[in-house]
XYZ file of C-alpha atoms in Angstrom:
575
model
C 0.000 0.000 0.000
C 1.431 3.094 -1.063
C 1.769 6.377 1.449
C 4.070 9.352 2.592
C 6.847 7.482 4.013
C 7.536 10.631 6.826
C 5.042 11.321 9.039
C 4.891 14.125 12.408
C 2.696 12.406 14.914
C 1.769 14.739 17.647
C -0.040 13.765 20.898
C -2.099 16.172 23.006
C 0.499 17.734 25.906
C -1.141 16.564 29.657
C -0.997 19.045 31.695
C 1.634 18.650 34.510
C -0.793 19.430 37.312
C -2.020 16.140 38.083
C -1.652 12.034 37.149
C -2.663 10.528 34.102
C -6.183 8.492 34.070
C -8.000 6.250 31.780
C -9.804 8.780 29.743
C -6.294 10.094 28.866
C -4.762 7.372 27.988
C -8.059 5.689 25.608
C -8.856 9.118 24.495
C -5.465 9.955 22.770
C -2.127 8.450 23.753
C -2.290 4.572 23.578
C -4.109 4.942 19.891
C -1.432 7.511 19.085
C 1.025 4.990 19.764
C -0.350 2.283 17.650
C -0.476 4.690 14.773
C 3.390 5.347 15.009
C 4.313 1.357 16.143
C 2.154 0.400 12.751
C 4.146 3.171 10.964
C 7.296 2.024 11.976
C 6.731 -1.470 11.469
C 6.263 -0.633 8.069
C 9.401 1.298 7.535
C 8.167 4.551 7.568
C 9.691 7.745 8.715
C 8.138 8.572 12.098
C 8.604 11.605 14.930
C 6.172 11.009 17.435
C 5.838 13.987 19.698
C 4.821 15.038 22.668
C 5.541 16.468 26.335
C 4.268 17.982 29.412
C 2.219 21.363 29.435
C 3.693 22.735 32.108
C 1.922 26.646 32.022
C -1.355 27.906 32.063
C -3.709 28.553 35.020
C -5.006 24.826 35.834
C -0.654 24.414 36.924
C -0.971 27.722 38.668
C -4.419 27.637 40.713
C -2.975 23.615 41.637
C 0.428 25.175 43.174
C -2.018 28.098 44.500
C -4.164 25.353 46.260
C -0.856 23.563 47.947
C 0.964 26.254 48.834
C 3.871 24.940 46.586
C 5.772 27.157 43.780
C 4.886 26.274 39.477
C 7.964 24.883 39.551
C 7.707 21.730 42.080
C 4.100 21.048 40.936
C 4.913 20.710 37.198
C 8.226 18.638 37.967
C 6.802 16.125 40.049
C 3.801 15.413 37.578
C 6.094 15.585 34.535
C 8.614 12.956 35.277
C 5.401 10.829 36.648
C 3.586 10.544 33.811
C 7.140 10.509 31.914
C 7.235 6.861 33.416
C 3.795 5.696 33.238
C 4.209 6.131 29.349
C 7.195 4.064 29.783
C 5.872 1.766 31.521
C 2.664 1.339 29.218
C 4.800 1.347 25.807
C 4.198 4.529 24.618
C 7.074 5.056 22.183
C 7.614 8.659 21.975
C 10.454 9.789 20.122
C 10.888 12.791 22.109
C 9.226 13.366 25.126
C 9.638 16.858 26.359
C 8.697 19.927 28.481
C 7.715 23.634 27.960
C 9.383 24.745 30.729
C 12.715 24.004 29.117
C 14.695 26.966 27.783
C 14.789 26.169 24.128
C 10.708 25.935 24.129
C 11.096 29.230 25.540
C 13.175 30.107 22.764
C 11.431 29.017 19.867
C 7.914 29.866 21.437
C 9.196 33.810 22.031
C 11.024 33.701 18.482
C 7.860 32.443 16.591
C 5.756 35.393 18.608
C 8.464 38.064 17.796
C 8.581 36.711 13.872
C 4.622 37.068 13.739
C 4.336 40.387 15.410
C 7.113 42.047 13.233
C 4.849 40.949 10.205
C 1.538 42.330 11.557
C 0.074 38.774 12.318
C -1.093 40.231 15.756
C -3.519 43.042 16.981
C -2.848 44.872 20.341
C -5.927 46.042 21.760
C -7.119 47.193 25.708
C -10.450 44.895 26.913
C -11.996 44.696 30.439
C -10.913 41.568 32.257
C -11.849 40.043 35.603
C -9.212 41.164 38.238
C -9.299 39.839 42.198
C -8.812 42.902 44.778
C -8.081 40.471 47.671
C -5.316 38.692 45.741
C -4.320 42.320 43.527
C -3.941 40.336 40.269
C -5.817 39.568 36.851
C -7.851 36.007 36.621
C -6.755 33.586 33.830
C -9.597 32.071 32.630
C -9.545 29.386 34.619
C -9.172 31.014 38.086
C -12.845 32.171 36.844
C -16.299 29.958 37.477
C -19.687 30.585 36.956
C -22.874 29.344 35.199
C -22.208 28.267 31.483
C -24.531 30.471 29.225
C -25.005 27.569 26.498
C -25.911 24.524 28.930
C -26.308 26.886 32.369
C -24.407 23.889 34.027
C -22.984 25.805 36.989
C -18.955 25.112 37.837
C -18.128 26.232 33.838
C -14.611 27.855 33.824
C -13.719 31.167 32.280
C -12.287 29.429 29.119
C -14.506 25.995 28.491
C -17.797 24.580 29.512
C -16.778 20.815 30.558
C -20.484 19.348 30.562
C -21.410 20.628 27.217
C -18.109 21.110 26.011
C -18.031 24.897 24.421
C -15.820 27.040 24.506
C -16.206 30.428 26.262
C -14.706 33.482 27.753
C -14.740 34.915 31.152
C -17.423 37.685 30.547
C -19.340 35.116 29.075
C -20.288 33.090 32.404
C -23.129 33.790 34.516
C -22.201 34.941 38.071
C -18.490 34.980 38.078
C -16.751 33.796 41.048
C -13.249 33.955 41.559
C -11.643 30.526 42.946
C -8.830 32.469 44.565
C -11.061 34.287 46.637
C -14.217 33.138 46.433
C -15.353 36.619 45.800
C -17.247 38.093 42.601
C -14.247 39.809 40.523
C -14.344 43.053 39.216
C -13.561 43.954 35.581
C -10.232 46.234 34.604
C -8.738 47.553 31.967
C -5.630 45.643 30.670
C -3.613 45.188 27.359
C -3.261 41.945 25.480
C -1.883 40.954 22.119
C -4.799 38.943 19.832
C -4.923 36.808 16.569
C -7.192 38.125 14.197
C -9.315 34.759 13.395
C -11.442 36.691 11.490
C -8.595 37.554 9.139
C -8.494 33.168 8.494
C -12.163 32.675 8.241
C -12.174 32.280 4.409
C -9.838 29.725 3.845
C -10.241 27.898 7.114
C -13.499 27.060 5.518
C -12.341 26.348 2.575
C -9.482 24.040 3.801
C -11.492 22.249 6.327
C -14.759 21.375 3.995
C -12.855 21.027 0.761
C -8.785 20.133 2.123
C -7.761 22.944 -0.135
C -5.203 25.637 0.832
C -3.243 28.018 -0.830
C -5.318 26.574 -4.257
C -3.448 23.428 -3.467
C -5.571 19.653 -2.460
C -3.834 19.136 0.879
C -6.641 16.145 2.551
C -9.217 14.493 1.948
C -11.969 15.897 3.791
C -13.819 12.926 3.690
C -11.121 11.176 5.539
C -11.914 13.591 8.559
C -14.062 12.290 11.476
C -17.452 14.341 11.160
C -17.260 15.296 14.627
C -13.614 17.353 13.837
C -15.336 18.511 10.701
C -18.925 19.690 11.948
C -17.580 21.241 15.165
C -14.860 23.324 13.092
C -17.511 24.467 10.764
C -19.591 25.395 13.398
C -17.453 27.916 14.982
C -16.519 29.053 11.283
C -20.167 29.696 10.631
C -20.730 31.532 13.997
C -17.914 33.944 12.722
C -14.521 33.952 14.054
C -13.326 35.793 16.664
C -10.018 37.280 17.950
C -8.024 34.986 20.676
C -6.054 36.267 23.238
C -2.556 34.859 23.137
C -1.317 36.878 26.204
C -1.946 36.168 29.737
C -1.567 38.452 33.078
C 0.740 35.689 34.670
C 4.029 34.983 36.196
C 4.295 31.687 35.057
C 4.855 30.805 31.766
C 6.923 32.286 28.707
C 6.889 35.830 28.873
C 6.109 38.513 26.314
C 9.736 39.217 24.855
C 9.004 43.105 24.212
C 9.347 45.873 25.971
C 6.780 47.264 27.940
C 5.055 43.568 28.437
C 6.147 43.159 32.036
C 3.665 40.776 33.971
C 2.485 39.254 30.443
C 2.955 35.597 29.070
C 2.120 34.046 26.297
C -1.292 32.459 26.261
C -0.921 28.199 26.772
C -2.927 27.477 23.732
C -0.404 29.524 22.023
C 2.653 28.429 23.736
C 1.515 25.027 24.259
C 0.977 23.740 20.308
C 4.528 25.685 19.389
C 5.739 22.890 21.910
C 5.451 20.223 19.510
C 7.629 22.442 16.989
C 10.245 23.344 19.676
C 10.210 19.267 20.776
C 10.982 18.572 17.252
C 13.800 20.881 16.486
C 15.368 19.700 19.991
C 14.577 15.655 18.954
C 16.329 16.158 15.622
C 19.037 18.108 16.735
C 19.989 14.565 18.880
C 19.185 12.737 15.758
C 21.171 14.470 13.386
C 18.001 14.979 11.706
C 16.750 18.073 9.991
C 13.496 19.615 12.325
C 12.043 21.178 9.141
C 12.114 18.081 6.918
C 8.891 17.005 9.723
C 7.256 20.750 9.642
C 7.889 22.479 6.304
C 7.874 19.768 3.635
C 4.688 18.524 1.636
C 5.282 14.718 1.728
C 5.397 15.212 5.449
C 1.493 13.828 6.493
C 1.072 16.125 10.300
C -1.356 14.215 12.412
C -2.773 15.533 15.973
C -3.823 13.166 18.805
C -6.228 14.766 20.959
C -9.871 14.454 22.388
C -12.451 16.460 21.420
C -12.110 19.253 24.312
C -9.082 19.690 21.844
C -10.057 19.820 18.417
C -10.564 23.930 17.697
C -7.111 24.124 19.794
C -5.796 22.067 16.611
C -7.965 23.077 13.641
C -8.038 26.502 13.555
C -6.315 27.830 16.177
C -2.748 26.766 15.280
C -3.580 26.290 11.781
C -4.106 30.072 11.457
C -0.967 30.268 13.698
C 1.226 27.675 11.007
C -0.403 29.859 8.222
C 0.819 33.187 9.114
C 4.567 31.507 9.457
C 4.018 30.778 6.062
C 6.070 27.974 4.992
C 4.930 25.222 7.867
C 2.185 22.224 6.541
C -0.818 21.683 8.016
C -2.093 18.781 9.769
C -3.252 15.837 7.406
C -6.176 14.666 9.603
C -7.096 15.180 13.277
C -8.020 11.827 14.224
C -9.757 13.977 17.267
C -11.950 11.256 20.110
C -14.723 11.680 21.665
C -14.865 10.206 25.846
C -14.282 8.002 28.084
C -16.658 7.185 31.048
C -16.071 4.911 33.915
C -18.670 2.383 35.258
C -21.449 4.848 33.547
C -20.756 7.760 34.816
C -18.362 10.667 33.838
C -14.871 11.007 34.667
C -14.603 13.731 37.416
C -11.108 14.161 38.838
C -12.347 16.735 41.547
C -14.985 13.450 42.299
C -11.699 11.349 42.594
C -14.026 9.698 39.938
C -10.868 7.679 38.126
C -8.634 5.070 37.938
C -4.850 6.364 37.408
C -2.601 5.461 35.062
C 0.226 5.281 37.936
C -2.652 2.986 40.387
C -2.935 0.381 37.651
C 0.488 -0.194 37.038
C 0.984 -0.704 40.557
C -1.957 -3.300 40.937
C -1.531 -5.180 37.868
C 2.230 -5.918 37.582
C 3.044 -6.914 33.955
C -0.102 -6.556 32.707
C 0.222 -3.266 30.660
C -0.217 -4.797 27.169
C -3.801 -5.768 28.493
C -4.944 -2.508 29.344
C -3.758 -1.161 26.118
C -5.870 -3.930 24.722
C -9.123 -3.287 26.655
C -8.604 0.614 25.737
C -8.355 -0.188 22.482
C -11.149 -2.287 21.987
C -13.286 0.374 24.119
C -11.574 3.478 22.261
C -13.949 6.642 22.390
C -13.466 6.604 18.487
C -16.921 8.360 17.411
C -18.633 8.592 20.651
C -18.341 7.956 24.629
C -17.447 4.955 25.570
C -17.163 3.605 29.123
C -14.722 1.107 30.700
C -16.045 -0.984 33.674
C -13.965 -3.394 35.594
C -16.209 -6.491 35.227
C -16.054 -5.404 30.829
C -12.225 -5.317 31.585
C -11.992 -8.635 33.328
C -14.110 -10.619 30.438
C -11.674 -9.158 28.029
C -8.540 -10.463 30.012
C -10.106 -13.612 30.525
C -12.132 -14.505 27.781
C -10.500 -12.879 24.674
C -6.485 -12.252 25.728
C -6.402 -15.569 26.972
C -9.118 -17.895 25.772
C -8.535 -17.490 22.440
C -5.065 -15.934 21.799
C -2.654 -16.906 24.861
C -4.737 -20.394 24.645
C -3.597 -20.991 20.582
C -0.199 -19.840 21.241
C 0.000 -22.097 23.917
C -1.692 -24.764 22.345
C 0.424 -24.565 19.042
C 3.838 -24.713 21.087
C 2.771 -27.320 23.597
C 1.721 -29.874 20.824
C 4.920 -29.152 18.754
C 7.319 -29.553 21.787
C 5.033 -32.564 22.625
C 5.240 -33.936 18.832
C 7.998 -33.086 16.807
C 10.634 -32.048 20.075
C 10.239 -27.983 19.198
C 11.218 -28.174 15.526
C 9.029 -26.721 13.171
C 7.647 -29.905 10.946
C 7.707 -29.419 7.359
C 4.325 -28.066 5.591
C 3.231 -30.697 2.829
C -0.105 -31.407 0.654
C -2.496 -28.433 1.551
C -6.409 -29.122 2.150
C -8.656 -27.079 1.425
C -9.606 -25.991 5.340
C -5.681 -25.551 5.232
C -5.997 -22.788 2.152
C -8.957 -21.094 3.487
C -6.921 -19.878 6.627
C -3.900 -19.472 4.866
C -6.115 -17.057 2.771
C -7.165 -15.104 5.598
C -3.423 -15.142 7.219
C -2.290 -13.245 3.889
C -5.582 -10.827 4.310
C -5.266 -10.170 7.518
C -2.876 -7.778 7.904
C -4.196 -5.631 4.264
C -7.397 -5.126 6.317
C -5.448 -4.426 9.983
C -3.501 -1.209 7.716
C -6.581 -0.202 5.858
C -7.966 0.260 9.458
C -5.214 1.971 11.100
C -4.393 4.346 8.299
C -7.726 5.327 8.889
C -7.738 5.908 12.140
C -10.521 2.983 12.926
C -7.811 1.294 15.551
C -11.368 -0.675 17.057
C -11.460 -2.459 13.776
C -7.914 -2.992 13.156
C -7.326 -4.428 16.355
C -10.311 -7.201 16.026
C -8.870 -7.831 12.606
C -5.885 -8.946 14.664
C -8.304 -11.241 17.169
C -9.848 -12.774 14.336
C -6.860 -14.400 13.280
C -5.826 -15.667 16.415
C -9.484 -16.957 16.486
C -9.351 -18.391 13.283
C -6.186 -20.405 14.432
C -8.185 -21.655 17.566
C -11.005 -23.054 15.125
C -8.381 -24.789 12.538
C -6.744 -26.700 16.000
C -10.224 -27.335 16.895
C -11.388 -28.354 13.238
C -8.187 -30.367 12.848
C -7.825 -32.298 16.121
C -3.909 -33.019 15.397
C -4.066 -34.672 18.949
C -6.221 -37.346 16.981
C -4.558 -37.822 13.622
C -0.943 -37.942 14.979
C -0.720 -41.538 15.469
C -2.477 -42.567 12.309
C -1.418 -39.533 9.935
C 2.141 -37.775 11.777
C 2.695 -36.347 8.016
C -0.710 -34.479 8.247
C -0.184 -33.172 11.801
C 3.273 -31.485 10.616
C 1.257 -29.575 7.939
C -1.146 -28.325 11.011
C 1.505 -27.494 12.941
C 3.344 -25.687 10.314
C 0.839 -23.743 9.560
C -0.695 -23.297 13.233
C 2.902 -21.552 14.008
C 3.049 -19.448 11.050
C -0.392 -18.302 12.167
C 1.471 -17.971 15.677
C 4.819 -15.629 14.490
C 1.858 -13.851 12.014
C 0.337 -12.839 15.489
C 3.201 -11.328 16.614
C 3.582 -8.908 13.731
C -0.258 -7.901 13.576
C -0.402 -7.264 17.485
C 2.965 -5.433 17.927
C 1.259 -2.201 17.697
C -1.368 -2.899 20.165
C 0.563 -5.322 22.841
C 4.409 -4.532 22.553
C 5.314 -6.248 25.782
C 3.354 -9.730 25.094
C 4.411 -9.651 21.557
C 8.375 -9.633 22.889
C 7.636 -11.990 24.968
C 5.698 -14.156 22.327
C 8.980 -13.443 20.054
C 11.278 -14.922 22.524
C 9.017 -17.887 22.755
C 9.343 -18.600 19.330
C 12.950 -17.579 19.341
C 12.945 -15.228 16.474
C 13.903 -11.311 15.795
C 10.639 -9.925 15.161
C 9.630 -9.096 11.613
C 8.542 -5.844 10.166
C 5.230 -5.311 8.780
C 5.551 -6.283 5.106
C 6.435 -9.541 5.961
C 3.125 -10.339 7.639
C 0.575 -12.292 5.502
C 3.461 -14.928 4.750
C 2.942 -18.395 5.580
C 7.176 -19.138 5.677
C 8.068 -17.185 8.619
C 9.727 -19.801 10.532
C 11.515 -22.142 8.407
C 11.143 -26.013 8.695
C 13.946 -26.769 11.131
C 14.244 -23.982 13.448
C 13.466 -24.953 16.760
C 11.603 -22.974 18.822
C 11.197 -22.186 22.711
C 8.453 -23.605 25.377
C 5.329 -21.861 25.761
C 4.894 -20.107 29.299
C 1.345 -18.174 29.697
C 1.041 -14.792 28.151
C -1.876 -13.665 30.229
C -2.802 -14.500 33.586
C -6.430 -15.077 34.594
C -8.087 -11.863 36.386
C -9.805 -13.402 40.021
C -13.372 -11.463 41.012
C -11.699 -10.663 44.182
C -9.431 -8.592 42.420
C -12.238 -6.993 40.141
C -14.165 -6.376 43.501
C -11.458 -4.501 45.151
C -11.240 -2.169 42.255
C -15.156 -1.546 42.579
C -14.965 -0.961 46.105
C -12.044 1.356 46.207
C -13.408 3.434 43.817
C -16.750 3.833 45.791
C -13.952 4.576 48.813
C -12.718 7.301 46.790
C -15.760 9.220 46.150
C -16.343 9.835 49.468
C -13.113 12.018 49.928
C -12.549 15.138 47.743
C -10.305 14.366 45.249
C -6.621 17.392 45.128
C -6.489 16.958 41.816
C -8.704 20.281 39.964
């Protein structure tokens, strides 16, 4: 299958005010990472991006709340979740920070290059200032009722029960959360992006993926939930976005007269993945631009939907006033993930963390990757419940896949001492699954390169299911003293099947899948080997099976149920 061969896959930066939790990890970074293992596989060019957000208000109201400074907040909570991508298989190729001084440098560069060129407009507004605390409130030190949904609890910048965006003069009775107290509005000077100024071919690259007269996407190949909520701001007329704070935390204004002013996170934040790049290649002894200014470079963005105008217009009208930078090829944006039917709530303590489960279940990353996968908020919520996540464990992971592997090395130690038995005369219930080996991985890219990772991965359970069924159909344990030559076929082919598996799930398990390799005793393959039926040559002897996943108890399910109906009943620190 033909396709750009470099690709710039950037994931959402997590804010460094808190741990990671499920809805993170389903909603953005485990599917990112199959993306760019599939990519890889297949010998493609790949810089997969991302980093900690370590600025904006939600890192300064948390060090606020525990008396601690920025600094010690966003460094404990960046080199935590650092590890519990580690630890799940996330393969970044550059993980960084945007408190690190060459951010800083690029992000107050890039500012200084589009305000010498008139990209900006300065203008004085009214904004919501605390008297007890004597300073201006970010948009997030701000709640009130949300004018759209009148959910009460909105913040200054986002509604997070009906998901739109706002500003802080929008909400209905403003509190401040420093104080407590209503705020009053002052006068105060901030630098803005025109989006108003973009309008016309934002529209007319996000319904028709043209820009600059050139066919840059498919728009059809665009989730309508990116597309649709895009438009809909475009069609309620742009407006122009603040992209200066009144904060002493972040990257500040590098002009003259800006004292007290930073650059606004969602402009400071996206520039991360540019400034994460340049530092990645400069290790590499890569080129940075060759991933940001060349046309047969296909940009994706990771990111939920609280995300997606962040993405596609926001920096896109940013990347378009720098002039020569691409713009994303799709923005595989997801919707949410709830928990046991109810809504993620970190204030609730309404989560399971990333950092918890790793802890609990020892060596049993790949299978939350799995169950995340097959549950991924793709086109709508989804929800992940314990007793779902046990069935999966037990009844897919190992019933059907850890039980053929197993099954397929047992009976070939048992039969033919470990040595792969030569394939001979083929049957026809022998060609049918060696027809849907080769197919197997065709449909698993189709899916991924679409961004359907659901599909792909059940692509990859089907064949270990169809390998359970031609054991089962076969009964080898039956024909071996009447028919050995027939029984080496099976076995051939049920451990082609077997090293097959290991290719088509590296994306999705990488731990299991190295240990699977090591079983079989082989360097795993890349991707356009998969499909062939010769991957372990008659001869090589291969290792004993040992169990790939271990059966999940209802005790263990149970104390997972009842700690999180502990947890609700104290008030979560995390905002």
């Amino acid at each position: 299958m033909s396709a750009t061969k470099r690709h710039t896959i950037t994931a959402a930066l997590p804010y460094a005010n808190g741990p990671l939790h499920l809805g993170h990890l389903a909603g953005v970074y485990i599917l990112a990472d199959i993306y760019a293992r599939f990519l890889r596989s297949n010998g493609e060019d790949v810089a997969f991006i991302c980093g900690s957000d370590e600025h904006g208000a939600a890192i300064t109201l948390r060090a606020k709340k525990e008396g601690k400074s920025p600094k010690e907040i966003v460094d404990v909570y960046h080199q935590s979740n650092k590890d519990v991508f580690k630890k799940l298989g996330v393969s970044f190729d550059f993980y960084d920070r945007t408190s690190a001084e060459h951010h800083y440098t690029t992000a107050q560069e890039l500012f200084l290059k589009l305000e010498q060129k008139g990209s900006f407009v300065k203008k004085e507004s009214e904004q919501y200032y605390d008297n007890d605390f004597n300073q201006f409130l970010a948009d997030r030190y701000i709640t009130g009722q949300c004018p759209k949904c009148e959910a009460e609890n909105a913040y200054g910048d986002q509604c997070e029960k009906c998901g739109s965006a706002l500003s802080p003069t929008e909400l209905i009775n403003p509190i401040s959360t420093l104080s407590g107290k209503v705020p009053q509005l002052k006068k105060t000077t901030h630098w803005y992006l025109p989006l108003e100024r973009h309008e016309k071919w934002l529209s007319e690259w996000m319904r028709n993926g043209i820009y600059k007269g050139e066919k840059t996407h498919n728009p059809k190949d665009w989730k309508n939930q990116v597309v649709g909520q895009c438009m809909s701001w475009i069609n309620a007329g742009l407006q122009p976005r603040a992209i200066t704070r009144d904060l002493d935390w972040g990257v500040k204004v590098p002009i003259e007269g800006a004292d007290g002013k930073v650059l606004y996170v969602w402009f400071d934040a996206p520039i991360g993945y540019i400034s994460a790049t340049k530092k990645w290649a400069i290790e590499k002894g890569k080129n940075w631009e060759d991933y940001w200014k060349r046309n047969d470079t296909d940009l994706v963005h990771f990111l939920a939907k609280d995300n997606i105008v962040f993405h596609t217009i926001i920096f896109p009208a940013i990347l378009s006033e720098l002039e020569d930078y691409i713009l994303p090829k799709n923005v595989p944006a997801n919707e949410f993930l709830n928990l046991e039917g109810n809504k993620l709530s970190t204030s609730r303590n309404w989560a399971v963390w990333g950092v918890d489960y790793i802890k609990e279940f020892p060596n049993q990353e790949d299978v939350l990757r799995y169950v995340l996968c097959a549950i991924a908020p793709e086109n709508k919520d989804s929800d992940f419940s314990w007793k779902d996540f046990q069935a999966r464990n037990n009844n897919e992971l190992g019933a059907i896949l850890g039980n053929f592997v197993n099954r397929t090395l047992v009976l070939t130690h048992k039969y033919f001492n470990g040595i792969v038995p030569e394939k001979t005369i083929l049957s026809d219930i022998d060609k049918n699954v060696l027809e849907l080996l080769k197919e197997t991985p065709i449909k698993i890219e189709t899916a991924i390169r679409s961004f359907r990772f659901r599909d792909a991965q059940s692509e990859a359970m089907k064949l270990a299911r169809a390998g359970n069924k031609y054991l089962a159909d076969t009964e080898p344990w039956k024909l071996i003293k009447t028919n050995p030559e027939r029984v080496q076929t099976i076995l051939n082919i049920a451990l082609q099947i077997t090293a097959n598996l290991a290719i088509v799930f590296e994306p999705f398990m990488p731990h299991i899948v190295e240990k699977l390799s090591e079983m079989l005793i082989i360097n795993l393959p890349k991707w356009d080997s998969a499909g062939s039926d010769s991957l372990l040559n008659t001869g090589h002897t291969i290792g004993k099976a040992s169990i790939l996943f271990n059966k999940i108890e209802d005790e263990k399910i149970e104390q997972q149920l009842n700690k999180l109906k502990q947890t609700t009943e104290k008030k979560s620190k995390f905002p």
